[in-house]
CSV table of C-alpha atoms in Angstrom, one decimal:
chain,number,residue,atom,x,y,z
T,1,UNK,CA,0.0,0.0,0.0
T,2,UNK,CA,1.3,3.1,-0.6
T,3,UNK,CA,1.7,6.3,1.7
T,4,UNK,CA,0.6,9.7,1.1
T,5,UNK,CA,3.3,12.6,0.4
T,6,UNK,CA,3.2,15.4,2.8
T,7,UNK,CA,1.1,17.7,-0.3
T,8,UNK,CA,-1.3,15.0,-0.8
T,9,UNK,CA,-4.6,15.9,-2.6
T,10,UNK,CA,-7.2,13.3,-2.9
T,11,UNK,CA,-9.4,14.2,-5.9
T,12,UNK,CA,-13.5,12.5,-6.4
T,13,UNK,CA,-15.2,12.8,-9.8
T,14,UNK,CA,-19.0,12.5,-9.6
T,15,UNK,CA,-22.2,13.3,-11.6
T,16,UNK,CA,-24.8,15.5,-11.2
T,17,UNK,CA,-27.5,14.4,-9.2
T,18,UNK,CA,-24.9,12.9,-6.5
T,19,UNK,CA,-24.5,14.4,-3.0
T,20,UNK,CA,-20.9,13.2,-1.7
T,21,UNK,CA,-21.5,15.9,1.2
T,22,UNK,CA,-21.5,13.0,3.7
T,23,UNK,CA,-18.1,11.6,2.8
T,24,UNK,CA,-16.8,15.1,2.5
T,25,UNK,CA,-17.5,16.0,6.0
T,26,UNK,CA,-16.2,12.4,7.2
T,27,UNK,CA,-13.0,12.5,5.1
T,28,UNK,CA,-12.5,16.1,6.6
T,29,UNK,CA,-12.7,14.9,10.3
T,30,UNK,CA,-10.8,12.1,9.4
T,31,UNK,CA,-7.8,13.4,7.3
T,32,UNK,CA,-7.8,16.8,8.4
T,33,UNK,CA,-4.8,17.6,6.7
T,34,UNK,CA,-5.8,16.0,2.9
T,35,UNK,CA,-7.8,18.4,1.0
T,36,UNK,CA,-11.0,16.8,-0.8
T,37,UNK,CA,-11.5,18.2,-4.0
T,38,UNK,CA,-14.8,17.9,-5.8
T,39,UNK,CA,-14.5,17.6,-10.1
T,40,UNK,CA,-17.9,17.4,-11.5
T,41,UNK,CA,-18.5,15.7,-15.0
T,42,UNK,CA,-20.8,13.0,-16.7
T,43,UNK,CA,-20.2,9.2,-16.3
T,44,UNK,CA,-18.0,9.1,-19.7
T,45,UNK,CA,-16.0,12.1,-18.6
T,46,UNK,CA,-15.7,11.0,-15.0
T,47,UNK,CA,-14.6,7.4,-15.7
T,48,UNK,CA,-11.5,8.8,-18.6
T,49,UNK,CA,-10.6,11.1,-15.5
T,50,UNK,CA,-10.2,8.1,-13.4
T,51,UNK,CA,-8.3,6.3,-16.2
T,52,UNK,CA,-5.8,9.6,-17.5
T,53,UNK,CA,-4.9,10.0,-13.2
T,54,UNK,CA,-6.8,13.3,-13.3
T,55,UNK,CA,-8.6,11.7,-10.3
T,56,UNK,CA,-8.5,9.2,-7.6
T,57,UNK,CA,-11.9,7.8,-7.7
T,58,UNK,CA,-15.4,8.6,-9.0
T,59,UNK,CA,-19.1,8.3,-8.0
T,60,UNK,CA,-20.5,7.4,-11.2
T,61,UNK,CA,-23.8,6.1,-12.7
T,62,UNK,CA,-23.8,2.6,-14.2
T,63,UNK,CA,-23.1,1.1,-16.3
T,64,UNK,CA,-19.6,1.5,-17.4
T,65,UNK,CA,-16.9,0.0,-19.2
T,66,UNK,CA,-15.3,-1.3,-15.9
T,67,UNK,CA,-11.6,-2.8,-17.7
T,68,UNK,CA,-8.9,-1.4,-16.0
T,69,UNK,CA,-11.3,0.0,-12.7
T,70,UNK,CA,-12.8,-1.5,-10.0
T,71,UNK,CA,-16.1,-0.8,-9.3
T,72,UNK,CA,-18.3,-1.1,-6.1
T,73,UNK,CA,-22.2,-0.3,-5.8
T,74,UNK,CA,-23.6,2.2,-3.5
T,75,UNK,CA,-27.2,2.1,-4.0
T,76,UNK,CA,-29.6,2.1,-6.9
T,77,UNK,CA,-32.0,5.5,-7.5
T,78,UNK,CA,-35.8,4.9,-7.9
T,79,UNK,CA,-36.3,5.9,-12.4
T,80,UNK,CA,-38.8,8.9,-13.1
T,81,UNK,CA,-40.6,10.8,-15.7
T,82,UNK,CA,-40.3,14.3,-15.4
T,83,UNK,CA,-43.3,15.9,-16.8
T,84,UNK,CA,-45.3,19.6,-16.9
T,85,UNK,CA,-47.5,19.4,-14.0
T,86,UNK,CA,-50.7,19.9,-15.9
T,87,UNK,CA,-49.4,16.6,-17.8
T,88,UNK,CA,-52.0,13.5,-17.7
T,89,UNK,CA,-49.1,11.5,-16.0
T,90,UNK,CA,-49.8,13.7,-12.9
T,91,UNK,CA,-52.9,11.6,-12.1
T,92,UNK,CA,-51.9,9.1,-11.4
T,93,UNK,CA,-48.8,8.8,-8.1
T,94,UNK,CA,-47.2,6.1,-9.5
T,95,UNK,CA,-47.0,4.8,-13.6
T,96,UNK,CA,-45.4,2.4,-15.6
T,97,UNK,CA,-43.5,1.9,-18.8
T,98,UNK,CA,-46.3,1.2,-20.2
T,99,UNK,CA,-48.3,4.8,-19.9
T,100,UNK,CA,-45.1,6.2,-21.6
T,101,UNK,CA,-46.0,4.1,-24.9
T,102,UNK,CA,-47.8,7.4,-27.1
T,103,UNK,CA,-45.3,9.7,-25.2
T,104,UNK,CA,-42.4,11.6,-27.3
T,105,UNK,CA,-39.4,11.1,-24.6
T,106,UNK,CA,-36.4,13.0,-24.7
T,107,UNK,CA,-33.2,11.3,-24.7
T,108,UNK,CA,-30.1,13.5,-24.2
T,109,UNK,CA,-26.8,12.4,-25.4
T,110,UNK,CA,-25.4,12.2,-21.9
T,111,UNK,CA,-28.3,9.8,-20.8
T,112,UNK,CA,-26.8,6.7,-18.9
T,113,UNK,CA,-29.8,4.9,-17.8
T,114,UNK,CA,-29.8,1.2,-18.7
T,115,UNK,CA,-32.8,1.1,-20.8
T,116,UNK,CA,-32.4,-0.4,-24.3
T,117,UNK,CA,-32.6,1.3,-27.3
T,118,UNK,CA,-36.2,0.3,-28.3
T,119,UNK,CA,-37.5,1.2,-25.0
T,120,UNK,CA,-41.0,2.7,-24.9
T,121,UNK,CA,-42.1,6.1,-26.2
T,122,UNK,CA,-41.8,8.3,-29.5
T,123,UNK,CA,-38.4,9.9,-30.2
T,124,UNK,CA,-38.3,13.1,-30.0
T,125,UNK,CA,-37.5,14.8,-33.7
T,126,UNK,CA,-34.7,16.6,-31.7
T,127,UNK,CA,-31.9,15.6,-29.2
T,128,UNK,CA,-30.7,17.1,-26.7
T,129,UNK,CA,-26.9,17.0,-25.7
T,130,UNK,CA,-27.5,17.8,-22.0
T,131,UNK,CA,-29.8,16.5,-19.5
T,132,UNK,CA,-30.2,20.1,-18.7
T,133,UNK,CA,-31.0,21.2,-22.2
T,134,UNK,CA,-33.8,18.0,-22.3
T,135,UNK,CA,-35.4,19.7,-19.2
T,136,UNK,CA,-36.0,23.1,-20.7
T,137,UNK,CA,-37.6,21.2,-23.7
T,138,UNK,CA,-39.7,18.8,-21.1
T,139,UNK,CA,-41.1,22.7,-19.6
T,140,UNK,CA,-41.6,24.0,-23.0
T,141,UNK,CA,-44.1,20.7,-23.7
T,142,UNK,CA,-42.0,19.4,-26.0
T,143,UNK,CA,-42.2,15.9,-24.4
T,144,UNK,CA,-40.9,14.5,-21.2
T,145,UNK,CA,-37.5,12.8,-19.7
T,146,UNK,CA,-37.0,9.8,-17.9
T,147,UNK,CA,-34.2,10.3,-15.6
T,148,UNK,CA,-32.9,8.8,-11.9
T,149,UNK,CA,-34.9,10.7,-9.1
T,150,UNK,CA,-31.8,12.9,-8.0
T,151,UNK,CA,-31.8,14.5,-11.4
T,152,UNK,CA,-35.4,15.0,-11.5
T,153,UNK,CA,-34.6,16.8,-8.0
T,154,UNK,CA,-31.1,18.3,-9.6
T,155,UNK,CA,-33.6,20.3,-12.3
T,156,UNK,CA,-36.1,21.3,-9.7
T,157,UNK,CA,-38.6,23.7,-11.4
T,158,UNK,CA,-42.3,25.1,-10.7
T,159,UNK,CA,-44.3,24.3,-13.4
T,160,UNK,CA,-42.7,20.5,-13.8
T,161,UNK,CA,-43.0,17.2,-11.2
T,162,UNK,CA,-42.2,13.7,-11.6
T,163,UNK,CA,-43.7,10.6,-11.0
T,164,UNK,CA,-42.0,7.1,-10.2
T,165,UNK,CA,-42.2,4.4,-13.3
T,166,UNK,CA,-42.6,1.3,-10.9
T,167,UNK,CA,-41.2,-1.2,-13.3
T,168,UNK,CA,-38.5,1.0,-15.2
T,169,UNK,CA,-34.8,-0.5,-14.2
T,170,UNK,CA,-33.5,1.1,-11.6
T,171,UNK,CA,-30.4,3.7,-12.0
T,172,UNK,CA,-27.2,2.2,-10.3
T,173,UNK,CA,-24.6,4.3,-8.4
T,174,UNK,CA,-21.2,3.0,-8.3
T,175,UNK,CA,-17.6,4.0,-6.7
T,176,UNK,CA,-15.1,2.7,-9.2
T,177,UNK,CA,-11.2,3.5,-9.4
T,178,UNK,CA,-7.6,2.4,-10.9
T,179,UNK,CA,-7.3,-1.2,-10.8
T,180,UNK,CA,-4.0,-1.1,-8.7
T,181,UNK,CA,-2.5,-1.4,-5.5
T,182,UNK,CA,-4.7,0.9,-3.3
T,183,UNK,CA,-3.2,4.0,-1.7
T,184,UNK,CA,-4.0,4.5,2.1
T,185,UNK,CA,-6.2,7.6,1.2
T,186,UNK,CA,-8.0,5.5,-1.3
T,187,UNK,CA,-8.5,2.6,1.4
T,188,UNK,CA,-9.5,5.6,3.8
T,189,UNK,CA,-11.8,6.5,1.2
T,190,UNK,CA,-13.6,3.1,0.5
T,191,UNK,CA,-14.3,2.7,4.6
T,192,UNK,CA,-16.2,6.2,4.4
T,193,UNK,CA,-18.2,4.9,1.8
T,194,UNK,CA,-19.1,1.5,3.0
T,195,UNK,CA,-19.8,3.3,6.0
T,196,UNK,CA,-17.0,2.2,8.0
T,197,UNK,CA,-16.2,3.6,11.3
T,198,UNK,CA,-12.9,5.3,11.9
T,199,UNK,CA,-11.9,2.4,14.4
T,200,UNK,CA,-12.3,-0.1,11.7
T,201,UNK,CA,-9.6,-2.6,11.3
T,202,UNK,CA,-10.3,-2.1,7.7
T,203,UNK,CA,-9.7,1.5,7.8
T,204,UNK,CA,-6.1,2.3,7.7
T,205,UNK,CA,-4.4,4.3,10.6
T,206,UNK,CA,-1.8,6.7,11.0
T,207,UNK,CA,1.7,5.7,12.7
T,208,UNK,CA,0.8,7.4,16.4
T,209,UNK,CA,4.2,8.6,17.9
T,210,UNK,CA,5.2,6.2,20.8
T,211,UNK,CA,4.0,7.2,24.4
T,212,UNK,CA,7.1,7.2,26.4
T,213,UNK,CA,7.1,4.5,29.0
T,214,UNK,CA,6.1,5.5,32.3
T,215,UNK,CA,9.3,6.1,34.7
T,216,UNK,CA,10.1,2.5,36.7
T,217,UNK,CA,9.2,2.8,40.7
T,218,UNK,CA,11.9,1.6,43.1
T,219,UNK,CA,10.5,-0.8,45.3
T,220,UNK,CA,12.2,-0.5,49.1
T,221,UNK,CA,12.2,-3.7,50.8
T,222,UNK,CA,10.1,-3.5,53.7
T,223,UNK,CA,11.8,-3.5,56.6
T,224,UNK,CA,10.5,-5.2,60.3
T,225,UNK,CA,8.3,-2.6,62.6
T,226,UNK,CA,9.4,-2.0,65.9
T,227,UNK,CA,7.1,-4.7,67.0
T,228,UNK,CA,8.3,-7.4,64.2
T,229,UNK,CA,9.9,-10.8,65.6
T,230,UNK,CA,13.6,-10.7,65.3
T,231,UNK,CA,15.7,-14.1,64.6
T,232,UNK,CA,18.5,-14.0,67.1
């Protein structure tokens, strides 16, 4: 494993829509002394960071081209469709692929869900190269989006809502890095996000300077009181 230098940086990629707030705060309390930089970028330009060294690690959406990484899930995010809120699909609380049949959904260049290609709904005549870009067209009634709830969340706006598509595929989050000897900050790293605590075995430790042994006590013998038995 190797060791930090004394000007150690420990850089995370992730994508919009992630919140590595938690891990920042832990890493802070943890390795004061490391700074935690944030790079933002989509999955594709996340995962070449991670490959060119740009990075140490990235939160990324799956799925990935994984040769050369590792890769560890985090959790998987509950698939929407963001619509106009006077849209028929608000309703109804819940839908399913199925309702999205006669719908023209947008699909942005930088879309990573794992649908397939024929997946339900009318392309849209136009598409998008941002997720961002697809929302403005979704509040303009050009059609609507299906995207990971944090996005729908991300792109927040008053005249649009979403509703959960109960049997879309779910959008998985991942961790993935070099495939190579781990650095301690990277180990540090994975026990924050597999929720380790900061006594794990697991998670690696700084060499503590050594206490100095406590000063040895003389012993005295003990010699006879006054009212001991002497041996003539």
């Amino acid at each position: 494993m190797t060791e930090p230098s004394d000007a150690a940086v420990f850089r995370l990629g992730y994508v919009p829509g992630v919140t590595p707030g938690k891990w920042v705060r832990l890493w802070s309390e943890r390795r004061p002394e490391v700074p935690l930089e944030l790079v933002a970028a989509t999955t594709d330009e996340a995962v070449d960071l991670v490959r060119a060294g740009a990075v140490d690690a990235a939160v990324v959406r799956l799925p990935i081209d994984r040769t050369g990484l590792h890769a560890i899930p985090l959790y998987t995010e509950t698939t929407v469709a963001l619509v106009p809120k006077d849209h028929v699909l608000t309703a109804v609380e819940e839908a399913t692929v199925a309702d999205l049949a006669d719908e023209i959904v947008l699909r942005p260049q930088d879309d990573t869900l794992p649908w397939p290609a024929d997946r339900p709904g009318r392309a849209a005549a136009y598409t998008p190269e941002t997720t961002a870009e697809a929302v403005e067209l979704v509040g303009a009634g050009v059609g609507l989006l299906v995207v990971p709830q944090s996005l729908a969340r991300l792109h927040h706006r008053r005249d649009l809502t979403y509703r959960p598509l109960t049997d879309a595929p779910g959008s998985g989050v991942a961790l993935t890095w070099p495939d190579a000897e781990n650095s301690e900050l990277m180990e540090e790293f994975i026990g924050i996000v597999r929720g380790r605590s900061a006594t794990s075995s697991r998670t690696p430790r700084r060499e503590a300077t050594p206490a100095r042994a406590p000063a040895r006590r003389s012993v005295a013998r003990r010699r006879p009181g006054r009212g001991g038995t002497h041996r003539r």
